[in-house]
Coordinates of C-alpha atoms and ligand atoms in Angstrom, one line a residue:
X169 CA 0.1 0.0 -0.2
X170 CA 2.9 2.6 1.1
X171 CA 5.1 1.6 -2.0
X172 CA 2.2 2.1 -4.4
X173 CA 1.4 5.3 -2.9
X174 CA 5.2 6.1 -3.0
X175 CA 5.3 5.3 -6.9
X176 CA 2.2 7.2 -7.5
X177 CA 3.7 10.2 -6.1
X178 CA 6.9 9.8 -8.0
X179 CA 5.0 9.2 -11.2
X180 CA 2.5 11.8 -10.8
X181 CA 4.4 14.8 -9.1
X182 CA 8.1 14.3 -9.1
X183 CA 8.8 13.0 -12.6
X184 CA 6.8 15.9 -14.4
X185 CA 8.4 18.3 -12.3
X186 CA 12.3 16.8 -13.2
X187 CA 11.0 16.8 -16.8
X188 CA 9.9 20.3 -16.8
X189 CA 13.3 21.5 -15.1
X190 CA 15.1 19.4 -17.7
X191 CA 12.9 21.2 -20.6
X192 CA 13.4 24.5 -19.0
X193 CA 17.2 23.9 -19.4
X194 CA 17.2 23.1 -22.6
X195 CA 14.7 25.8 -23.7
X196 CA 15.6 27.8 -26.8
X197 CA 17.3 31.0 -26.3
X198 CA 14.4 33.2 -27.1
X199 CA 12.3 31.9 -24.3
X200 CA 12.9 34.9 -21.7
X201 CA 15.5 34.4 -19.3
X202 CA 14.5 35.6 -16.1
X203 CA 17.0 38.0 -14.4
X204 CA 17.2 38.4 -10.5
X205 CA 15.2 41.4 -10.4
X206 CA 12.3 40.0 -12.9
X207 CA 13.7 41.7 -15.7
X208 CA 13.3 39.7 -18.9
X209 CA 15.9 40.0 -21.7
X210 CA 13.5 39.5 -24.5
X211 CA 11.7 42.6 -23.0
X212 CA 14.8 44.6 -23.7
X213 CA 15.0 46.1 -27.3
X214 CA 17.2 44.3 -29.4
X215 CA 19.9 46.8 -30.7
X216 CA 22.4 45.4 -33.3
X217 CA 24.2 48.8 -33.8
X218 CA 26.0 50.6 -31.0
X219 CA 23.4 52.1 -28.9
X220 CA 23.0 55.6 -29.5
X221 CA 24.6 57.6 -26.8
X222 CA 22.7 61.0 -27.2
X223 CA 19.4 59.5 -27.0
X224 CA 17.6 58.7 -23.7
X225 CA 15.9 55.0 -23.2
X226 CA 12.7 56.6 -23.8
X227 CA 13.8 57.8 -27.1
X228 CA 13.9 61.4 -26.5
X229 CA 17.3 63.3 -27.7
X230 CA 19.8 64.5 -25.8
X231 CA 19.6 68.7 -26.9
X232 CA 21.7 70.4 -24.1
X233 CA 24.5 69.9 -21.7
X234 CA 22.1 69.6 -18.9
X235 CA 20.3 66.8 -20.9
X236 CA 23.7 65.1 -21.2
X237 CA 24.1 65.3 -17.3
X238 CA 20.8 63.6 -17.1
X239 CA 21.7 60.9 -19.6
X240 CA 25.0 60.4 -18.0
X241 CA 23.3 59.5 -15.0
X242 CA 20.9 57.0 -17.1
X243 CA 24.0 55.1 -18.5
X244 CA 25.6 54.7 -15.0
X245 CA 22.6 53.5 -13.6
X246 CA 22.4 51.0 -16.7
X247 CA 26.4 50.1 -16.3
X248 CA 26.0 49.5 -12.5
X249 CA 22.9 47.4 -12.8
X250 CA 23.6 45.1 -15.8
X251 CA 27.6 45.1 -15.7
X252 CA 29.6 45.8 -12.6
X253 CA 27.0 46.1 -9.5
X254 CA 26.7 49.3 -7.5
X255 CA 29.3 51.0 -5.8
X256 CA 29.1 52.8 -2.3
X257 CA 29.4 56.3 -2.2
X258 CA 32.5 58.4 -0.6
X259 CA 33.1 56.9 2.8
X260 CA 33.4 59.5 5.9
X261 CA 36.2 57.9 7.2
X262 CA 40.0 57.9 5.9
X263 CA 43.1 57.6 8.2
X264 CA 46.6 56.9 7.0
X265 CA 48.6 54.6 9.2
X266 CA 52.3 53.3 8.9
X267 CA 53.8 56.1 7.0
X268 CA 57.3 55.3 5.8
X269 CA 59.3 57.3 3.6
X270 CA 62.8 56.7 2.3
X271 CA 64.5 56.6 -1.2
X272 CA 63.3 54.7 -4.1
X273 CA 65.1 51.3 -4.6
X274 CA 67.3 50.2 -7.3
X275 CA 69.0 54.0 -7.6
X276 CA 66.0 55.6 -8.9
X277 CA 66.1 59.1 -8.1
X278 CA 62.9 60.5 -6.2
X279 CA 61.5 59.5 -2.7
X280 CA 59.3 56.3 -2.0
X281 CA 56.4 56.6 0.2
X282 CA 54.7 53.7 1.8
X283 CA 51.5 53.8 3.6
X284 CA 48.2 52.0 4.4
X285 CA 44.8 54.0 4.1
X286 CA 42.3 52.8 6.8
X287 CA 38.9 53.1 5.4
X288 CA 36.7 51.8 8.4
X289 CA 37.4 48.1 8.5
X290 CA 39.4 48.3 5.2
X291 CA 43.1 48.7 5.1
X292 CA 44.6 49.1 1.4
X293 CA 48.2 50.0 1.1
X294 CA 49.5 52.4 -1.6
X295 CA 52.9 53.8 -2.8
X296 CA 53.7 56.9 -3.8
X297 CA 56.9 58.0 -5.8
X298 CA 58.0 61.5 -5.9
X299 CA 60.4 63.0 -8.4
X300 CA 63.7 64.5 -6.8
X301 CA 63.6 68.0 -5.9
X302 CA 60.1 68.6 -7.4
X303 CA 58.1 71.5 -5.7
X304 CA 54.7 72.9 -5.9
X305 CA 51.7 70.9 -6.6
X306 CA 52.2 68.1 -9.3
X307 CA 50.3 66.2 -11.7
X308 CA 49.6 62.6 -10.6
X309 CA 49.4 59.1 -12.4
X310 CA 47.4 56.4 -10.5
X311 CA 48.1 52.9 -11.4
X312 CA 46.4 49.9 -9.6
X313 CA 48.4 46.5 -9.2
X314 CA 47.9 43.2 -7.4
X315 CA 51.2 44.2 -5.7
X316 CA 53.1 47.2 -4.9
X317 CA 56.7 48.1 -6.4
X318 CA 56.5 47.5 -9.9
X319 CA 59.4 50.1 -10.6
X320 CA 60.4 49.8 -14.5
X321 CA 58.4 52.7 -15.7
X322 CA 59.0 54.7 -12.4
X323 CA 62.0 56.9 -13.9
X324 CA 60.0 57.5 -17.1
X325 CA 57.0 59.1 -15.0
X326 CA 59.1 60.6 -12.5
X327 CA 61.2 62.1 -15.1
X328 CA 58.1 64.2 -16.6
X329 CA 57.7 65.5 -13.4
X330 CA 54.4 63.5 -12.3
X331 CA 53.8 61.9 -8.9
X332 CA 53.1 58.1 -9.5
X333 CA 50.7 56.3 -7.0
X334 CA 50.2 52.5 -6.9
X335 CA 47.6 50.9 -4.9
X336 CA 47.4 46.9 -4.0
X337 CA 43.6 46.2 -5.2
X338 CA 43.8 43.0 -3.6
X339 CA 43.8 44.5 -0.2
X340 CA 40.2 45.3 -1.2
X341 CA 39.2 42.2 -2.9
X342 CA 41.3 39.1 -3.6
X343 CA 41.1 38.0 -7.3
X344 CA 39.5 34.9 -6.6
X345 CA 36.1 33.5 -7.3
X346 CA 33.5 32.9 -4.2
X347 CA 35.0 35.1 -2.1
X348 CA 34.0 38.0 0.0
X349 CA 37.0 40.4 0.4
X350 CA 37.1 43.1 3.0
X351 CA 35.5 45.8 1.0
X352 CA 32.6 43.5 0.0
X353 CA 32.2 42.5 3.9
X354 CA 32.4 46.2 4.9
X355 CA 29.6 47.0 2.4
X356 CA 27.1 44.0 2.7
X357 CA 24.2 45.8 0.9
X358 CA 26.2 46.3 -2.2
X359 CA 26.1 44.2 -5.1
X360 CA 29.4 45.0 -6.5
X361 CA 31.6 42.7 -8.5
X362 CA 35.7 42.5 -8.1
X363 CA 36.0 45.2 -10.7
X364 CA 33.7 47.6 -9.1
X365 CA 35.6 46.9 -5.7
X366 CA 38.8 47.8 -7.3
X367 CA 37.6 51.1 -9.2
X368 CA 36.2 52.3 -5.7
X369 CA 39.7 51.8 -4.3
X370 CA 41.0 54.2 -7.1
X371 CA 38.5 56.7 -6.1
X372 CA 39.6 56.4 -2.4
X373 CA 43.2 57.0 -3.5
X374 CA 41.9 60.3 -5.0
X375 CA 40.1 61.0 -1.8
X376 CA 43.6 60.5 -0.1
X377 CA 45.3 62.8 -2.6
X378 CA 43.1 65.5 -1.7
X379 CA 44.7 65.6 1.6
X380 CA 48.2 66.2 0.1
X381 CA 49.3 69.8 -0.4
X382 CA 51.6 68.7 -3.3
X383 CA 49.1 67.5 -5.5
X384 CA 47.4 69.4 -8.3
X385 CA 43.8 68.0 -8.3
X386 CA 42.9 69.0 -11.8
X387 CA 45.6 66.8 -13.2
X388 CA 45.1 63.3 -12.0
X389 CA 45.3 60.6 -14.5
X390 CA 44.6 56.9 -14.1
X391 CA 45.8 53.8 -16.0
X392 CA 46.2 50.1 -15.5
X393 CA 46.7 47.3 -17.6
X394 CA 44.3 44.5 -18.8
X395 CA 42.2 43.7 -15.7
X396 CA 43.9 46.9 -14.2
X397 CA 42.7 48.7 -17.3
X398 CA 39.2 47.6 -17.0
X399 CA 39.3 49.1 -13.9
X400 CA 41.0 52.3 -14.9
X401 CA 38.4 53.0 -17.4
X402 CA 35.0 52.0 -14.9
X403 CA 36.8 54.4 -12.1
X404 CA 37.5 57.3 -14.8
X405 CA 33.8 56.7 -16.3
X406 CA 32.0 57.1 -12.8
X407 CA 34.1 59.6 -11.2
X408 CA 34.7 62.9 -12.5
X409 CA 37.7 64.0 -10.2
X410 CA 40.2 61.8 -12.7
X411 CA 41.0 64.2 -15.1
X412 CA 42.8 61.8 -17.7
X413 CA 41.6 58.0 -18.1
X414 CA 44.1 55.7 -19.8
X415 CA 43.2 52.0 -20.1
X416 CA 45.7 49.8 -21.5
X417 CA 45.3 46.3 -23.2
X418 CA 41.8 46.4 -21.3
X419 CA 39.7 44.1 -23.9
X420 CA 36.6 42.4 -22.8
X421 CA 34.5 44.6 -19.7
X422 CA 36.9 47.5 -20.7
X423 CA 37.8 49.5 -23.9
X424 CA 36.6 46.8 -25.9
X425 CA 33.3 45.9 -27.4
X426 CA 30.6 43.3 -26.6
X427 CA 28.9 43.8 -30.2
X428 CA 31.8 44.4 -32.3
X429 CA 34.8 42.1 -32.5
X430 CA 37.2 40.4 -34.8
X431 CA 39.1 37.2 -34.5
X432 CA 39.3 35.1 -31.6
X433 CA 38.5 37.6 -28.8
X434 CA 37.4 37.3 -25.4
X435 CA 33.6 37.2 -25.6
X436 CA 31.0 38.2 -23.0
X437 CA 30.0 34.4 -22.8
X438 CA 33.7 33.7 -21.7
X439 CA 34.7 36.2 -19.8
X440 CA 31.4 35.8 -17.3
X441 CA 32.2 31.9 -17.1
X442 CA 32.1 30.8 -13.5
X443 CA 35.4 28.9 -13.9
X444 CA 36.9 32.2 -15.5
X445 CA 36.0 35.8 -14.5
X446 CA 32.3 36.0 -13.6
X447 CA 33.1 37.3 -10.0
X448 CA 34.5 40.5 -11.7
X449 CA 31.0 41.6 -12.8
X450 CA 27.5 41.4 -11.5
X451 CA 25.9 38.0 -12.3
X452 CA 23.4 39.8 -14.3
X453 CA 26.0 40.5 -17.1
X454 CA 26.2 36.7 -17.7
X455 CA 22.6 36.5 -18.8
X456 CA 23.3 38.4 -21.9
X457 CA 25.8 35.9 -23.2
X458 CA 24.8 35.4 -26.8
X459 CA 22.1 38.0 -26.3
X460 CA 24.6 41.1 -26.8
X461 CA 22.4 43.0 -28.8
X462 CA 19.9 43.1 -25.9
X463 CA 22.4 45.1 -23.5
X464 CA 21.0 48.8 -23.4
X465 CA 24.8 49.9 -23.6
X466 CA 28.1 48.8 -24.8
X467 CA 31.5 49.9 -23.5
X468 CA 31.5 53.2 -25.8
X469 CA 29.1 54.4 -23.0
X470 CA 31.9 54.2 -20.3
X471 CA 34.1 56.1 -22.7
X472 CA 31.7 58.7 -23.2
X473 CA 31.2 59.2 -19.5
X474 CA 34.9 60.1 -19.4
X475 CA 34.1 63.5 -22.0
X476 CA 34.9 66.1 -21.8
X477 CA 37.8 65.0 -19.8
X478 CA 40.8 63.3 -21.6
X479 CA 40.8 59.7 -22.5
X480 CA 43.3 57.5 -24.5
X481 CA 42.7 54.0 -25.0
X482 CA 46.3 51.9 -25.8
X483 CA 46.0 48.5 -27.2
X484 CA 48.4 46.2 -29.1
X485 CA 47.5 44.9 -32.6
X486 CA 48.6 41.6 -31.9
X487 CA 46.6 41.2 -29.0
X488 CA 43.4 40.1 -30.8
X489 CA 42.1 38.7 -27.5
X490 CA 41.9 41.9 -26.3
X491 CA 39.6 43.1 -29.3
X492 CA 41.4 46.2 -30.7
X493 CA 39.0 46.4 -33.5
X494 CA 36.1 46.6 -30.8
X495 CA 38.4 49.4 -29.0
X496 CA 38.4 51.4 -31.9
X497 CA 34.9 51.1 -32.5
X498 CA 33.9 52.1 -29.2
X499 CA 36.0 55.0 -29.3
X500 CA 34.7 56.1 -32.7
X501 CA 31.3 55.7 -31.5
X502 CA 32.1 57.8 -28.0
X503 CA 33.3 60.6 -30.3
X504 CA 29.5 61.6 -30.9
X505 CA 29.5 62.8 -27.0
X506 CA 33.1 64.3 -27.2
X507 CA 32.2 66.2 -29.9
X508 CA 29.0 67.4 -28.7
X509 CA 30.8 68.6 -25.5
X510 CA 33.2 70.3 -27.5
X511 CA 36.3 68.1 -26.7
X512 CA 37.0 65.8 -29.8
X513 CA 40.6 66.2 -29.2
X514 CA 40.2 64.5 -26.0
X515 CA 39.4 61.1 -27.2
X516 CA 42.5 59.2 -28.4
X517 CA 43.5 56.0 -29.6
X518 CA 47.0 54.5 -29.6
X519 CA 47.9 51.1 -31.3
X520 CA 51.2 49.6 -31.4
X521 CA 52.4 46.4 -32.9
X522 CA 52.8 43.5 -30.7
X523 CA 51.3 41.6 -27.8
X524 CA 49.3 41.7 -24.5
X525 CA 51.6 44.0 -22.2
X526 CA 51.9 47.6 -20.9
X527 CA 55.3 48.4 -22.4
X528 CA 57.5 51.8 -22.7
X529 CA 55.6 52.4 -26.0
X530 CA 52.3 52.3 -24.3
X531 CA 53.7 54.5 -21.2
X532 CA 55.2 57.2 -23.9
X533 CA 52.1 57.5 -25.7
X534 CA 49.9 57.9 -22.1
X535 CA 52.5 60.3 -21.1
X536 CA 52.7 62.4 -24.2
X537 CA 49.1 62.7 -24.2
X538 CA 49.0 63.5 -20.7
X539 CA 51.8 66.4 -21.2
X540 CA 49.7 67.6 -23.8
X541 CA 46.8 68.0 -21.7
X542 CA 48.3 68.9 -18.4
X543 CA 51.3 71.0 -19.5
X544 CA 50.3 71.8 -23.2
X545 CA 53.2 70.2 -24.3
X546 CA 52.6 69.7 -28.1
X547 CA 53.1 66.0 -28.8
X548 CA 55.6 65.0 -31.9
X549 CA 53.0 64.0 -34.0
X550 CA 49.3 64.8 -32.7
X551 CA 47.4 63.2 -35.5
X552 CA 48.7 59.9 -34.5
X553 CA 46.3 59.8 -31.3
X554 CA 43.3 60.7 -33.6
X555 CA 43.8 59.0 -37.1
X556 CA 42.1 56.0 -35.9
X557 CA 38.9 57.8 -34.2
X558 CA 38.4 59.9 -36.6
X559 CA 38.6 57.8 -39.6
X560 CA 41.4 59.7 -41.2
X561 CA 44.0 58.0 -43.2
X562 CA 46.0 55.8 -41.0
X563 CA 49.8 56.7 -41.4
X564 CA 51.2 53.7 -39.9
X565 CA 49.4 51.3 -41.8
X566 CA 47.1 49.7 -39.3
X567 CA 44.2 48.2 -41.0
X568 CA 40.9 47.4 -39.4
X569 CA 38.2 45.1 -41.0
X570 CA 34.8 45.1 -38.8
X571 CA 32.6 42.4 -38.3
X572 CA 29.5 42.4 -36.4
X573 CA 28.5 39.9 -34.1
X574 CA 24.8 38.8 -35.1
Ligands
GTR1172 C1 43.3 37.7 -19.7 C2 41.6 38.0 -19.7 C3 41.5 39.5 -19.9 C4 42.3 40.3 -18.7 C5 43.6 39.8 -18.6 C6 44.5 40.0 -17.3 O1 43.5 36.4 -19.7 O2 41.1 37.4 -20.6 O3 40.1 39.7 -19.6 O4 41.7 41.0 -17.7 O5 43.7 38.3 -18.7 O6 44.0 40.9 -16.7 O7 45.6 39.5 -17.1

């Protein structure tokens, strides 16, 4: 009697439930995928081209600078909601501890300071390199790194009179899946992924720089390579205090493009896999794998958020994985906003031959561009920064072929 009852239960209830779950898992892609907050992808408009930056989500146009301010906020809301998660605001607490000063190792001329920023329960180490004998308020380049003490490029930066600041991103959040780092623990109500945490760290470095009297706060730039480049672009897009934003080799989730790519690139699907870098982003982004046309924005929006400040996106032509073609496409599209704000010469690209790395050539391009903006020092060949964005004949022979994912 009991076993008959059990068999009936299994056949009539459990088997259909299991079959339903199996069917749901195999469901064709156009069946609405429910995202955590009940938004369905199929309800979002399908946009095959890069979404128009100067049109609001309700289809009205951006006509004035005041409109752009509102559109800017709309884009930030979309970017945080769909891709990176929401960053906490500026914290009230910021203290400095363990402040040590000494000469820079390896006989590099200048001073090295090591200190820890205490932000509530969070302790983030930073290093500050000062050029020998510098006086007055200096321009700054910030770079985020997994560890402090990368000295190769320091002479090149200090020689030009910049203060160079590095911060140890992994003090905020370790670069590991399924881990709650100190920053996420300190802000349990925030749904931010690791890239957003690190970008927030860059903003806290800037809070600290505001307390120093040797910093020209109108001339602070941020850079980083690869995942660090993604962070530089995100921090620069969200925080208007960064006067110059320079992501290098930043690729997917950075200066690349979700919709436009060429060759074997890192796609939205690949980067958000749980066995790869899903934890860098909000889980909602993964829902768009294979549905990139439903994303309300693309990475050109992050670039546009930098306008009218200075942006230079550096890439290597041999670094197909980082999608240099998509980088060019997003910069070209972002130009509509730079032009609208009267700052088209603030939107630069630089491509070199070679592979995935941040080389002296990348640094030279970034620093030449920074000198031009901060010190009005005319670069040797200013056209080289714009020829690829503005579609003029590229004199270095770089050729791009675009193909659209569809
Ligand atoms: C690559 C990854 C990129 C980039 C890079 C890095 O393997 O696919 O998204 O972030 O690593 O940071 O080293």
